[in-house]
Short mmCIF file of C-alpha atoms and ligand atoms in Angstrom, two decimals:
data_model
loop_
_atom_site.label_atom_id
_atom_site.label_comp_id
_atom_site.label_asym_id
_atom_site.label_seq_id
_atom_site.Cartn_x
_atom_site.Cartn_y
_atom_site.Cartn_z
CA UNK A 1249 -48.35 -246.50 77.25
CA UNK A 1250 -51.46 -244.34 77.18
CA UNK A 1251 -51.56 -241.31 79.49
CA UNK A 1252 -54.26 -239.33 81.31
CA UNK A 1253 -53.50 -236.30 79.14
CA UNK A 1254 -53.97 -238.31 75.95
CA UNK A 1255 -57.31 -239.67 77.15
CA UNK A 1256 -58.57 -236.22 78.12
CA UNK A 1257 -57.53 -234.75 74.78
CA UNK A 1258 -59.23 -237.62 73.00
CA UNK A 1259 -62.43 -237.20 75.05
CA UNK A 1260 -62.52 -233.50 74.31
CA UNK A 1261 -61.94 -234.09 70.60
CA UNK A 1262 -64.80 -236.59 70.56
CA UNK A 1263 -67.17 -234.02 72.05
CA UNK A 1264 -67.07 -234.76 75.78
CA UNK A 1265 -67.40 -231.63 77.91
CA UNK A 1266 -65.74 -233.20 80.94
CA UNK A 1267 -63.27 -236.00 81.56
CA UNK A 1268 -61.76 -237.03 84.87
CA UNK A 1269 -59.84 -240.04 86.08
CA UNK A 1270 -59.71 -241.90 89.36
CA UNK A 1271 -57.73 -244.86 90.64
CA UNK A 1272 -59.17 -248.20 91.70
CA UNK A 1273 -57.82 -247.39 95.18
CA UNK A 1274 -60.53 -244.77 95.62
CA UNK A 1275 -63.24 -247.45 95.63
CA UNK A 1276 -62.40 -249.07 98.97
CA UNK A 1277 -65.78 -247.87 100.27
CA UNK A 1278 -67.77 -249.49 97.43
CA UNK A 1279 -70.53 -251.92 98.39
CA UNK A 1280 -69.79 -255.58 97.73
CA UNK A 1281 -70.58 -256.48 94.15
CA UNK A 1282 -70.29 -252.87 92.92
CA UNK A 1283 -66.53 -252.41 92.98
CA UNK A 1284 -64.76 -251.85 89.64
CA UNK A 1285 -62.85 -255.10 90.15
CA UNK A 1286 -66.21 -256.90 90.45
CA UNK A 1287 -66.73 -255.88 86.82
CA UNK A 1288 -63.18 -256.35 85.57
CA UNK A 1289 -60.66 -257.83 87.96
CA UNK A 1290 -57.60 -256.10 86.47
CA UNK A 1291 -59.03 -252.59 86.81
CA UNK A 1292 -56.43 -249.98 87.70
CA UNK A 1293 -58.07 -246.76 86.53
CA UNK A 1294 -61.60 -245.49 86.00
CA UNK A 1295 -62.39 -242.77 83.46
CA UNK A 1296 -65.47 -240.60 83.87
CA UNK A 1297 -66.76 -238.50 80.99
CA UNK A 1298 -69.72 -236.19 80.73
CA UNK A 1299 -71.64 -234.38 78.01
CA UNK A 1300 -73.61 -231.26 78.67
CA UNK A 1301 -77.33 -231.24 77.96
CA UNK A 1302 -79.31 -228.16 76.89
CA UNK A 1303 -81.74 -226.83 79.48
CA UNK A 1304 -84.47 -225.65 77.11
CA UNK A 1305 -86.47 -228.84 77.52
CA UNK A 1306 -87.07 -227.93 81.19
CA UNK A 1307 -89.29 -225.13 79.94
CA UNK A 1308 -91.28 -227.07 77.33
CA UNK A 1309 -94.96 -227.72 77.99
CA UNK A 1310 -94.54 -231.41 77.29
CA UNK A 1311 -91.99 -233.85 78.75
CA UNK A 1312 -91.27 -235.40 75.35
CA UNK A 1313 -88.29 -233.07 74.58
CA UNK A 1314 -86.73 -233.71 78.02
CA UNK A 1315 -87.10 -237.45 77.53
CA UNK A 1316 -85.49 -237.22 74.09
CA UNK A 1317 -82.62 -235.04 75.36
CA UNK A 1318 -81.88 -237.49 78.16
CA UNK A 1319 -81.89 -240.49 75.86
CA UNK A 1320 -79.87 -238.79 73.12
CA UNK A 1321 -77.28 -237.44 75.55
CA UNK A 1322 -76.91 -240.91 77.05
CA UNK A 1323 -76.36 -242.36 73.58
CA UNK A 1324 -73.85 -239.62 72.79
CA UNK A 1325 -71.77 -240.02 75.93
CA UNK A 1326 -71.88 -243.81 75.49
CA UNK A 1327 -70.54 -243.49 71.94
CA UNK A 1328 -67.69 -241.34 73.23
CA UNK A 1329 -66.94 -243.91 75.93
CA UNK A 1330 -66.89 -246.61 73.25
CA UNK A 1331 -64.40 -244.63 71.16
CA UNK A 1332 -62.19 -244.07 74.20
CA UNK A 1333 -62.28 -247.80 74.96
CA UNK A 1334 -61.27 -248.64 71.39
CA UNK A 1335 -58.42 -246.13 71.52
CA UNK A 1336 -57.10 -247.50 74.82
CA UNK A 1337 -57.09 -251.00 73.38
CA UNK A 1338 -55.17 -249.78 70.30
CA UNK A 1339 -52.49 -248.63 72.76
CA UNK A 1340 -52.24 -252.12 74.22
CA UNK A 1341 -54.36 -251.93 77.39
CA UNK A 1342 -57.78 -253.43 78.08
CA UNK A 1343 -60.83 -251.18 78.41
CA UNK A 1344 -64.36 -252.02 79.58
CA UNK A 1345 -67.23 -249.65 78.83
CA UNK A 1346 -69.57 -249.17 81.80
CA UNK A 1347 -73.10 -248.22 80.78
CA UNK A 1348 -75.68 -246.68 83.08
CA UNK A 1349 -78.10 -249.18 81.53
CA UNK A 1350 -78.72 -252.03 81.21
CA UNK A 1351 -78.04 -253.41 84.68
CA UNK A 1352 -78.87 -256.60 86.59
CA UNK A 1353 -79.69 -255.43 90.12
CA UNK A 1354 -83.38 -254.79 90.59
CA UNK A 1355 -85.35 -254.76 93.84
CA UNK A 1356 -88.86 -254.87 92.44
CA UNK A 1357 -90.64 -254.23 95.73
CA UNK A 1358 -88.72 -251.03 96.43
CA UNK A 1359 -88.14 -250.20 92.76
CA UNK A 1360 -84.41 -249.85 93.42
CA UNK A 1361 -82.08 -250.38 90.50
CA UNK A 1362 -78.29 -250.24 90.57
CA UNK A 1363 -75.91 -249.93 87.65
CA UNK A 1364 -72.96 -252.31 87.58
CA UNK A 1365 -71.03 -249.26 88.81
CA UNK A 1366 -72.56 -246.01 90.01
CA UNK A 1367 -71.54 -243.52 87.33
CA UNK A 1368 -72.44 -240.68 89.68
CA UNK A 1369 -69.96 -241.91 92.29
CA UNK A 1370 -67.36 -242.57 89.60
CA UNK A 1371 -67.80 -238.96 88.43
CA UNK A 1372 -67.44 -237.71 92.00
CA UNK A 1373 -64.27 -239.72 92.63
CA UNK A 1374 -62.86 -238.56 89.28
CA UNK A 1375 -63.27 -234.92 90.26
CA UNK A 1376 -66.14 -234.00 87.95
CA UNK A 1377 -68.17 -232.41 90.72
CA UNK A 1378 -69.91 -232.77 94.06
CA UNK A 1379 -73.10 -234.66 94.89
CA UNK A 1380 -75.85 -232.28 95.89
CA UNK A 1381 -78.81 -232.72 98.22
CA UNK A 1382 -80.85 -233.74 95.20
CA UNK A 1383 -78.39 -236.63 94.76
CA UNK A 1384 -77.27 -235.33 91.36
CA UNK A 1385 -73.64 -234.84 90.40
CA UNK A 1386 -73.07 -231.11 90.02
CA UNK A 1387 -70.12 -229.74 88.06
CA UNK A 1388 -68.56 -226.35 88.74
CA UNK A 1389 -69.10 -225.17 85.14
CA UNK A 1390 -72.08 -227.13 83.85
CA UNK A 1391 -74.04 -227.68 87.04
CA UNK A 1392 -76.29 -230.72 86.98
CA UNK A 1393 -76.94 -230.45 83.23
CA UNK A 1394 -74.62 -233.33 82.42
CA UNK A 1395 -74.93 -236.94 81.33
CA UNK A 1396 -72.29 -239.41 82.44
CA UNK A 1397 -70.31 -242.20 80.81
CA UNK A 1398 -67.48 -244.41 82.05
CA UNK A 1399 -64.63 -246.67 80.96
CA UNK A 1400 -62.53 -248.83 83.25
CA UNK A 1401 -59.10 -249.98 82.22
CA UNK A 1402 -56.02 -251.89 83.33
CA UNK A 1403 -53.88 -248.91 82.27
CA UNK A 1404 -52.36 -247.03 85.19
CA UNK A 1405 -53.34 -243.37 84.80
CA UNK A 1406 -52.72 -240.24 86.86
CA UNK A 1407 -55.90 -239.58 88.88
CA UNK A 1408 -57.69 -236.28 89.44
CA UNK A 1409 -58.58 -234.78 92.81
CA UNK A 1410 -62.04 -235.11 94.31
CA UNK A 1411 -64.01 -231.87 94.65
CA UNK A 1412 -64.01 -231.44 98.42
CA UNK A 1413 -67.26 -231.00 100.34
CA UNK A 1414 -70.68 -230.24 99.00
CA UNK A 1415 -71.47 -226.88 97.49
CA UNK A 1416 -75.16 -226.63 98.24
CA UNK A 1417 -75.65 -223.24 99.87
CA UNK A 1418 -76.44 -223.72 103.58
CA UNK A 1419 -79.71 -221.91 103.23
CA UNK A 1420 -80.87 -223.92 100.18
CA UNK A 1421 -83.32 -226.75 100.48
CA UNK A 1422 -85.17 -226.07 97.26
CA UNK A 1423 -84.90 -229.55 95.77
CA UNK A 1424 -86.17 -231.16 98.98
CA UNK A 1425 -89.07 -228.75 99.29
CA UNK A 1426 -89.96 -228.89 95.59
CA UNK A 1427 -90.16 -232.65 95.12
CA UNK A 1428 -93.88 -233.34 94.71
CA UNK A 1429 -93.62 -236.75 96.39
CA UNK A 1430 -91.11 -235.99 99.16
CA UNK A 1431 -88.57 -238.37 97.69
CA UNK A 1432 -85.45 -236.43 98.73
CA UNK A 1433 -83.97 -236.67 102.19
CA UNK A 1434 -80.43 -236.16 103.46
CA UNK A 1435 -78.67 -236.32 100.07
CA UNK A 1436 -80.60 -239.46 99.10
CA UNK A 1437 -83.55 -240.04 96.80
CA UNK A 1438 -86.14 -242.74 97.38
CA UNK A 1439 -86.06 -244.50 94.03
CA UNK A 1440 -89.51 -245.94 94.65
CA UNK A 1441 -91.15 -242.57 95.30
CA UNK A 1442 -89.22 -240.91 92.50
CA UNK A 1443 -89.84 -243.59 89.87
CA UNK A 1444 -93.56 -243.69 90.65
CA UNK A 1445 -93.73 -239.97 89.91
CA UNK A 1446 -91.14 -239.50 87.20
CA UNK A 1447 -91.39 -242.46 84.81
CA UNK A 1448 -94.44 -243.47 82.83
CA UNK A 1449 -95.20 -245.58 79.80
CA UNK A 1450 -97.42 -243.51 77.54
CA UNK A 1451 -100.30 -244.79 75.37
CA UNK A 1452 -97.86 -245.24 72.52
CA UNK A 1453 -95.75 -247.58 74.69
CA UNK A 1454 -92.85 -245.15 75.07
CA UNK A 1455 -91.08 -244.54 78.38
CA UNK A 1456 -91.40 -240.85 79.27
CA UNK A 1457 -89.60 -238.98 82.05
CA UNK A 1458 -92.30 -236.88 83.64
CA UNK A 1459 -90.43 -235.08 86.41
CA UNK A 1460 -87.17 -233.14 86.62
CA UNK A 1461 -88.14 -230.59 89.23
CA UNK A 1462 -85.22 -231.28 91.59
CA UNK A 1463 -82.84 -230.65 88.71
CA UNK A 1464 -84.63 -227.61 87.40
CA UNK A 1465 -85.01 -225.71 90.69
CA UNK A 1466 -81.36 -226.07 91.70
CA UNK A 1467 -79.59 -222.68 91.75
CA UNK A 1468 -76.42 -224.54 90.74
CA UNK A 1469 -78.19 -226.08 87.74
CA UNK A 1470 -76.01 -224.13 85.29
CA UNK A 1471 -72.83 -224.20 87.34
CA UNK A 1472 -71.82 -223.38 90.88
CA UNK A 1473 -72.65 -219.78 91.76
S1 LIG B 683 -87.29 -236.30 89.68
FE1 LIG B 683 -89.17 -235.44 90.61
S2 LIG B 683 -89.96 -237.11 91.86
FE2 LIG B 683 -87.84 -237.61 91.44
S3 LIG B 683 -86.70 -236.79 93.18
FE3 LIG B 683 -86.68 -235.21 91.57
S4 LIG B 683 -88.44 -233.89 92.06
FE4 LIG B 683 -88.71 -235.81 93.18
S1 LIG B 684 -81.52 -227.21 95.04
FE1 LIG B 684 -80.20 -226.36 96.66
S2 LIG B 684 -80.02 -228.01 98.18
FE2 LIG B 684 -80.81 -228.94 96.28
S3 LIG B 684 -78.96 -229.67 95.22
FE3 LIG B 684 -79.39 -227.61 94.45
S4 LIG B 684 -78.14 -226.24 95.73
FE4 LIG B 684 -78.28 -228.23 96.77
#
């Protein structure tokens, strides 16, 4: 029977910077249709992994490097999740990889998309960090410079503890004040406002991420101070 320790050692060996585990019981507050058992009915445990991203692209004079870093990190963490899923199945359990994209839910009018599971909330429940006012998962060591992946499984694994509370300094409101379109309010981001400012299709037909200000200005960007 596979263990939490084995999965964490495997994740680390594959290049993941973070790996945490939570139980299906921690999802009682999930909205209907977005519970792990809505994806795979025998889910017992949910594994969250994360890979660090370099911050240099925040300081480039073009958003092309940031776009590439985001896409490459997503591919990297997804490959690690795939390897973990294969390993779990070799040990006799079932494993379902949960991507951040593609997803089905799309409210076109409000430009709201939802992954089949929220990887941010999975990461929070698995103890990877807290969710800041900018709505990003923020890890104690790596701050918000992380990209998330996820595997759900019918294996029963020892869960990690949630990071209690939020660790935004009381006096900090930088992300809220810095968002050029006022998309951030009360730990939530208006996807419509954000998408209209932060995603474009360039003349070449490529999707480019044109804003990362709320991530960049955060004093916890590189880890909790
Ligand atoms: S990415 Fe830009 S537009 Fe979107 S919430 Fe952050 S600062 Fe606002
Ligand atoms: S910028 Fe300040 S308020 Fe916003 S997430 Fe970071 S620490 Fe929290």
